[in-house]
Coordinates of C-alpha atoms in Angstrom, one line a residue:
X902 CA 14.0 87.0 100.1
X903 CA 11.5 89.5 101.3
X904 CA 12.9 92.5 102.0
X905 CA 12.1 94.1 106.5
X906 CA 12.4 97.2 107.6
X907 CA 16.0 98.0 109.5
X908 CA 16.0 99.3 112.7
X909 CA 17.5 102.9 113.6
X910 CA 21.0 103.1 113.5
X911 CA 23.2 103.8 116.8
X912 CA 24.9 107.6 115.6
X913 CA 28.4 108.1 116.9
X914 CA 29.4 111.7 116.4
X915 CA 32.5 113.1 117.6
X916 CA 34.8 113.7 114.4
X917 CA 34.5 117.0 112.7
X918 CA 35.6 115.9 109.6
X919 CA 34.6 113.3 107.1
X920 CA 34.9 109.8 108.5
X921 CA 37.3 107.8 105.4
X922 CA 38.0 104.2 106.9
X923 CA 36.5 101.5 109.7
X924 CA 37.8 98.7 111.2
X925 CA 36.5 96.2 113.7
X926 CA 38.4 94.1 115.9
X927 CA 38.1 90.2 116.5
X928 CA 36.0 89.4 119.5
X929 CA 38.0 89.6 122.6
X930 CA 37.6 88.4 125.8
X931 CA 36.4 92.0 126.6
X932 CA 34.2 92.2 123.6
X933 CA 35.3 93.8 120.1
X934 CA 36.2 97.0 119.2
X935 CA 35.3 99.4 116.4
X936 CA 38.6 102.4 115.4
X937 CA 37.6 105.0 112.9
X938 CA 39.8 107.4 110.6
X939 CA 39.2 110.9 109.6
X940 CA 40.2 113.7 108.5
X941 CA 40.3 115.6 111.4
X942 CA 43.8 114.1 112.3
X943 CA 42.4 112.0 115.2
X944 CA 41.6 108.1 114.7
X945 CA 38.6 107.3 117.6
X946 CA 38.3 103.8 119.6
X947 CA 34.5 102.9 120.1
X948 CA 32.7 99.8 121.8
X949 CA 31.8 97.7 118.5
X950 CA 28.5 96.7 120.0
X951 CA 27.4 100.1 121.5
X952 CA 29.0 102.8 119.6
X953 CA 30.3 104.0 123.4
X954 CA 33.1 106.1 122.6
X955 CA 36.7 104.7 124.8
X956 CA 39.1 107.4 123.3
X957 CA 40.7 109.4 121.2
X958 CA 44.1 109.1 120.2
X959 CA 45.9 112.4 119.7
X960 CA 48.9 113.1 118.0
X961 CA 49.0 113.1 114.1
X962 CA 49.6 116.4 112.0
X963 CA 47.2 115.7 109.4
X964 CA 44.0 113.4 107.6
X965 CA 44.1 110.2 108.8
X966 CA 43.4 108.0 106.0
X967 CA 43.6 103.9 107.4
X968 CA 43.3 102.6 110.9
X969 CA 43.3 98.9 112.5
X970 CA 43.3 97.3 115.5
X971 CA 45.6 94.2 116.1
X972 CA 43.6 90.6 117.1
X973 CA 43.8 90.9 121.3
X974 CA 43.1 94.7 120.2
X975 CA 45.4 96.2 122.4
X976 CA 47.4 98.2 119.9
X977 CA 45.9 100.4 117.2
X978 CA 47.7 101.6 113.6
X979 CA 47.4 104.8 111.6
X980 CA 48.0 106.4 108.4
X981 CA 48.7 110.0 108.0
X982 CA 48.9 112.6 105.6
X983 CA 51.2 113.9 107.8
X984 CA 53.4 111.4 106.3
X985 CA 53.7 109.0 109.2
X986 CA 52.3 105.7 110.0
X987 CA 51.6 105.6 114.2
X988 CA 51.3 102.8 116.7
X989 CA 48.9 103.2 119.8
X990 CA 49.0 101.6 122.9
X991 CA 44.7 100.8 123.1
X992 CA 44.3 100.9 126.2
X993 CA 46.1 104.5 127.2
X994 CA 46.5 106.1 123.9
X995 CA 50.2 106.5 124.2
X996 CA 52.0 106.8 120.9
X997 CA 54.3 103.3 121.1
X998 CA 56.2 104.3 117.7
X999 CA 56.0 106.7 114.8
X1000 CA 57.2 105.2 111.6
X1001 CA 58.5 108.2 109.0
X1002 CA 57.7 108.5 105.1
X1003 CA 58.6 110.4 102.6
X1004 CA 54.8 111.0 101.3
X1005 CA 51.4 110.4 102.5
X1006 CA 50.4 106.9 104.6
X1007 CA 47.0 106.0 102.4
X1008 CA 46.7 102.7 103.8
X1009 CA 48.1 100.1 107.0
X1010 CA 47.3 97.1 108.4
X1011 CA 48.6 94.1 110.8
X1012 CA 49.8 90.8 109.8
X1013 CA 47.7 88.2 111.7
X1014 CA 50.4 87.3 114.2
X1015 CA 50.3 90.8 115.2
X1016 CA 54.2 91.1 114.6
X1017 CA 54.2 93.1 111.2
X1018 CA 52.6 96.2 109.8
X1019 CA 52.2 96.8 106.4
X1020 CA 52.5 100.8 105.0
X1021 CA 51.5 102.0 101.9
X1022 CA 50.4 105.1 100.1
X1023 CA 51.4 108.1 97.6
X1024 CA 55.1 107.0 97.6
X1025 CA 54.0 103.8 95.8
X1026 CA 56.1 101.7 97.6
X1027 CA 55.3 98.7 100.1
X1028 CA 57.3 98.8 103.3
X1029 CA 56.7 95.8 106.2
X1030 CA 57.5 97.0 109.3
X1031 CA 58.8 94.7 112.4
X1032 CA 57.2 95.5 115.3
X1033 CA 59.6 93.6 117.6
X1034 CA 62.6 95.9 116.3
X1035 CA 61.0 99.3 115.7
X1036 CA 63.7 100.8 115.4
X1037 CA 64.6 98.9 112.3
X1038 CA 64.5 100.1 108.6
X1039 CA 61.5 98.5 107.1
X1040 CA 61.7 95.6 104.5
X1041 CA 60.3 97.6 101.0
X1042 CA 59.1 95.2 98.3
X1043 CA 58.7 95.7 94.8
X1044 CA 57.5 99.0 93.7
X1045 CA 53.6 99.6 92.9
X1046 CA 52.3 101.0 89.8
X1047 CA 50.4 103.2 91.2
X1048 CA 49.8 105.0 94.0
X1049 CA 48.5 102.2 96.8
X1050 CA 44.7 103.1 98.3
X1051 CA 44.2 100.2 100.1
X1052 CA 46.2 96.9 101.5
X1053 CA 45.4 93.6 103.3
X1054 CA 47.1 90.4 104.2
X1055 CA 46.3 86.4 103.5
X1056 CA 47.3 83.3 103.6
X1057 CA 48.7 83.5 106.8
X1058 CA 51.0 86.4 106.5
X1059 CA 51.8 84.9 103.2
X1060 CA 50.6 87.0 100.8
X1061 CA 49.5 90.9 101.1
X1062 CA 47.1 92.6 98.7
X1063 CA 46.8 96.2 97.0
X1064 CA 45.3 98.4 95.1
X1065 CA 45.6 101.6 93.4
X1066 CA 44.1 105.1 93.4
X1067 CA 44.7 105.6 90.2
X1068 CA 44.7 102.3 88.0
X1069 CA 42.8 99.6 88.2
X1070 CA 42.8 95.9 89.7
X1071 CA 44.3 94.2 92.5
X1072 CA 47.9 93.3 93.2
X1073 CA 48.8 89.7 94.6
X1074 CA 52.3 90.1 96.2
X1075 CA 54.4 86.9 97.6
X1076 CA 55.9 88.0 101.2
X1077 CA 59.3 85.9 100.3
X1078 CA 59.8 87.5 97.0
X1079 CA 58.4 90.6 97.5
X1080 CA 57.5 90.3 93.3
X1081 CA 53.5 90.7 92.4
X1082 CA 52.5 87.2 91.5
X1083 CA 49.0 87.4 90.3
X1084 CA 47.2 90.7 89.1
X1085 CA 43.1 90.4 90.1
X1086 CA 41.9 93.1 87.0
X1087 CA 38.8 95.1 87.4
X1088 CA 38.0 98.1 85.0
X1089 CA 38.2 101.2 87.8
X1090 CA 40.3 101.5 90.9
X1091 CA 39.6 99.7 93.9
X1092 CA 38.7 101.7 96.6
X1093 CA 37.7 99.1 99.2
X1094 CA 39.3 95.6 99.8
X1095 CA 38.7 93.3 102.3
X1096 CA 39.2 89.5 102.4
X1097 CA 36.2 87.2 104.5
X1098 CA 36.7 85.8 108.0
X1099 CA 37.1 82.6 107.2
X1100 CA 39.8 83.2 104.2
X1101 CA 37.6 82.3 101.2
X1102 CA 36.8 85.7 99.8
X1103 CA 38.1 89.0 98.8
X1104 CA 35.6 91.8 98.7
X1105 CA 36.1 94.1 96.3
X1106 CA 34.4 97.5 95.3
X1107 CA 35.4 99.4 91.6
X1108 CA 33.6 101.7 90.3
X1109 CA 29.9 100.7 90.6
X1110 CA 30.5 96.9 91.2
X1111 CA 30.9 95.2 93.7
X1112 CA 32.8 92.0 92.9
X1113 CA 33.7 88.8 95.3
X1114 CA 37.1 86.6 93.9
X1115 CA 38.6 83.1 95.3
X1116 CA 40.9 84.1 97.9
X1117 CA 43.1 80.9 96.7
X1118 CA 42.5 81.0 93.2
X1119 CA 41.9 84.3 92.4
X1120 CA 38.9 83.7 89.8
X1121 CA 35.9 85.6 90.2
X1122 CA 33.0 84.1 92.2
X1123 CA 30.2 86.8 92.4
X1124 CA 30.0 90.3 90.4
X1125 CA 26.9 92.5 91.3
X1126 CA 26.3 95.7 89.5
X1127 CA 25.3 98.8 91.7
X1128 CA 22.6 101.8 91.2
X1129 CA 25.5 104.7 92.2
X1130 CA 29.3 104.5 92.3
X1131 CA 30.5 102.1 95.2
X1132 CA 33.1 103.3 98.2
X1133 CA 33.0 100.3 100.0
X1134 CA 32.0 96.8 100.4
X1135 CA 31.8 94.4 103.1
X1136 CA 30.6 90.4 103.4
X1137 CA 28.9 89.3 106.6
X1138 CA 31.6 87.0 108.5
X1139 CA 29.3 84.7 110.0
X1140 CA 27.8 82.8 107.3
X1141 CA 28.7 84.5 104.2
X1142 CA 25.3 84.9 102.5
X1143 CA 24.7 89.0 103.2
X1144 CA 27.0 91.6 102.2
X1145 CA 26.4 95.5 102.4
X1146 CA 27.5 98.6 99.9
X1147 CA 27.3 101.6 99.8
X1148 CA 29.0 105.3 98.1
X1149 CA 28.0 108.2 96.7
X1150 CA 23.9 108.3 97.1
X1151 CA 24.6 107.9 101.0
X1152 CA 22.5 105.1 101.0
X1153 CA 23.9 102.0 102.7
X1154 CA 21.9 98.7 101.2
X1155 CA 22.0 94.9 102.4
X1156 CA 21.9 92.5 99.5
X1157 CA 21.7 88.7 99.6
X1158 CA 25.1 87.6 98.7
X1159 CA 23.3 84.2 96.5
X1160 CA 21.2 86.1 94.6
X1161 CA 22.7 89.8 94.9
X1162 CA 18.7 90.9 95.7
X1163 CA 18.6 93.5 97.6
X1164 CA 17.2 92.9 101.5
X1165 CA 17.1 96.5 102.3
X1166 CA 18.1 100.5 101.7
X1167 CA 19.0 102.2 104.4
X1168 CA 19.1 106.2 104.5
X1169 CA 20.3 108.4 107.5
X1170 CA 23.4 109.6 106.5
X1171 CA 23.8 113.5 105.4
X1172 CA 27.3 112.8 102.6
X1173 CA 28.8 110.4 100.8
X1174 CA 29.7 106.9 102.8
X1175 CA 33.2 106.1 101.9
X1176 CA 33.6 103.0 104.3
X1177 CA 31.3 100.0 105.4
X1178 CA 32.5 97.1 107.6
X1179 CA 30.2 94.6 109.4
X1180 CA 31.1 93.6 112.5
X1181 CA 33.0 90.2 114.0
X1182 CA 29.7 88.6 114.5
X1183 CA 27.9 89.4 111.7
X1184 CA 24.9 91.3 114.4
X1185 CA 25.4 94.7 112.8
X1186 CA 27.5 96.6 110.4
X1187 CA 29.3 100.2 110.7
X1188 CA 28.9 103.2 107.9
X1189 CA 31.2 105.9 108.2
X1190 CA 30.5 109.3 106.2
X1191 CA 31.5 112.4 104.3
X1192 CA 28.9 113.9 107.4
X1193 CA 31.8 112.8 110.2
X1194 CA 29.5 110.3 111.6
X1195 CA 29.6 106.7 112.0
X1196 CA 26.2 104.4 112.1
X1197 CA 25.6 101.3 113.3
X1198 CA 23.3 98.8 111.8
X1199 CA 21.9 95.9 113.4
X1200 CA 20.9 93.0 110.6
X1201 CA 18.3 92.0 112.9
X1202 CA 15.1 93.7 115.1
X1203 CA 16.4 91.3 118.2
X1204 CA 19.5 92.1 118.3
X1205 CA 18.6 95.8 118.1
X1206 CA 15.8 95.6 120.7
X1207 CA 19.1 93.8 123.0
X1208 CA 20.6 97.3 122.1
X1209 CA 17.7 99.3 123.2
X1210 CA 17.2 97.7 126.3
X1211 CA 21.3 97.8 127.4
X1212 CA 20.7 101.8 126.7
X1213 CA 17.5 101.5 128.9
X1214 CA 19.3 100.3 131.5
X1215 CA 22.5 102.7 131.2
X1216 CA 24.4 99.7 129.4
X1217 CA 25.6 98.1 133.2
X1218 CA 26.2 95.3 131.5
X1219 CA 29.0 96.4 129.6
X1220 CA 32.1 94.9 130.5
X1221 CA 34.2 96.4 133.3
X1222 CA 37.3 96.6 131.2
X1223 CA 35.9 98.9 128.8
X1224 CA 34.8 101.2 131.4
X1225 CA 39.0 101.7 132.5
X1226 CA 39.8 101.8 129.2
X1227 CA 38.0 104.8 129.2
X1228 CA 38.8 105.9 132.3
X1229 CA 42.1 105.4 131.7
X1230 CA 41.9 107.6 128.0
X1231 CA 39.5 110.2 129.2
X1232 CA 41.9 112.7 129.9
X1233 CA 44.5 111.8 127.0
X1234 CA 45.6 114.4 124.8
X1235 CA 48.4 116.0 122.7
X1236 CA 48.0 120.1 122.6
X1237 CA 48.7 120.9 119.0
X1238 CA 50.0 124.6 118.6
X1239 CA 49.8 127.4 115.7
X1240 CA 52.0 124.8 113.5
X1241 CA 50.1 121.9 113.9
X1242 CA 46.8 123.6 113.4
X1243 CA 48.7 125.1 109.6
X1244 CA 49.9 121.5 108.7
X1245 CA 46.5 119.8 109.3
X1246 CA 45.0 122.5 106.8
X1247 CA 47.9 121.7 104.6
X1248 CA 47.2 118.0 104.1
X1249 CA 43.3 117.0 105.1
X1250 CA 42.4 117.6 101.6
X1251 CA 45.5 115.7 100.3

């Protein structure tokens, strides 16, 4: 495959500290969504396609280290070294509830019929929240080995996956039993999970590998070794057959996912990336850095001259909706005081 030039990145700026996780949003019926993570203790809602920035939700005491939005992507999730895990309402930035723990929140995520969240971090325990009883104690399974960096669900709410900060490999865990029934092993820590679209991969990154396993029978389909060490991977949703790395040489690089060749090397970045994510539709991918900002990739020059020309013409086509969400978020913000300001020094570089 011949490697082409990539276009110039969208640049979101807007975080003053390093930008640690990405995720997208399905496609809605008023688009899809991008949320970022950082350590400047405020998680940011973006226009997937654009980069526009909606809002910023304000209210965490410390780094926050994992964000997600739900599927209709009206309700966000954080992880905090301030040792909670937060629920936003999208669309006005309210807190809906703040779940308490007794270390920090490394990693969240939603279950895929939107009614469960799933916590983990440096308490190396898995708790399952219910969203339709808040109020609830969580459901905790088994404990971890380690301490958890990074969690996802499959099988339809079935099965959740983690990983470790500190040990290798990948943890299988049966939602009924709560007891780890299969063990993925890789030779460092994961630091990026993330299973495909369609349910047929998991996407992992360990040390300088990036490794692709059967999401149903665990065995190991594709293993590509990188030039630096490796933050984060992610496979294009659409058809499969790209995927895109990147880590410590702030480079972010698309490789053919048949062949592992790589299509192109993209530099812009000014730190380390620690997350990469592509997008619903497989039109562009997002790079978040060490430098607090977040890029945005388009895998093709059309769909990048369609971007040019919505900027030319001061994006009016973007969809109404978006612009009251961010009406509606403009002005939302939590005033932190002299005790806040001491707390988020206290745990950014947790």
């Amino acid at each position: 495959m011949e490697k082409k030039k990539m276009a110039v990145p969208l640049v979101c700026h807007g975080h003053s500290r390093p930008v640690v996780d990405l995720s997208y949003s399905p496609v809605t019926p008023d688009g899809y969504f991008l949320i970022s993570a950082s350590k400047d203790s405020t998680p940011m809602l973006r226009n997937g396609e654009t980069g526009d920035w909606i809002g910023t939700f304000e209210g965490h005491k410390g780094a926050v280290w994992s964000c997600c939005l739900d599927k209709p992507a009206l309700r966000a999730a954080s992880g905090s070294a301030d040792f909670t895990a937060k629920i936003w309402d999208a669309l006005t930035g309210d807190v809906l509830h703040s779940f308490d723990h007794k270390h920090i929140v490394r990693a969240c995520a939603f279950s895929e019929d939107t009614h469960l969240l799933f916590t983990g971090g440096f308490e190396k325990i898995l708790r399952i929240f219910d969203l339709n009883r808040p109020d609830a104690a969580p459901r905790e399974v088994d404990k971890s080995p380690g301490s958890i960096r990074t969690v996802a669900w499959l099988h339809s709410d079935q099965t959740i996956l983690s990983s470790c900060s500190d040990i290798g490999g990948v943890r299988l865990w049966d939602v009924r039993s709560g007891k780890i029934v299969h063990t993925i092993d890789t030779s460092s820590p994961v630091t990026s999970t993330e299973v495909s679209q369609d349910g047929r991969y998991i996407t992992t990154a360990d040390g300088s590998t990036v490794k692709f396993w059967d999401a149903n029978h665990f065995g190991l389909v594709k293993s590509y070794d990188m030039s630096c060490t490796v933050e984060s991977a992610s496979l294009e949703p659409k058809h499969g057959n790209k995927f895109v790395a990147a880590g410590e040489d702030m480079w972010i690089r698309l490789f053919d996912f048949h062949t592992g060749e790589e299509i192109a090397c993209n530099k812009g970045h000014h730190g380390p990336v620690h997350c990469v994510r592509f997008s619903p539709g497989g039109e562009s991918y997002a790079s978040g850095s060490e430098d607090g900002t977040i890029r945005i990739w388009h895998t093709s020059s059309s769909a990048h001259e369609e971007s040019d020309s919505a900027l030319a013409n001061g994006l009016d086509g973007k969809d109404k909706s978006v612009d009251e969400v961010t009406d509606k978020m403009e002005h939302v913000e939590i005033a932190k005081d002299e005790k806040t300001e001491e707390k988020i020094e206290a745990t950014t570089n947790a």
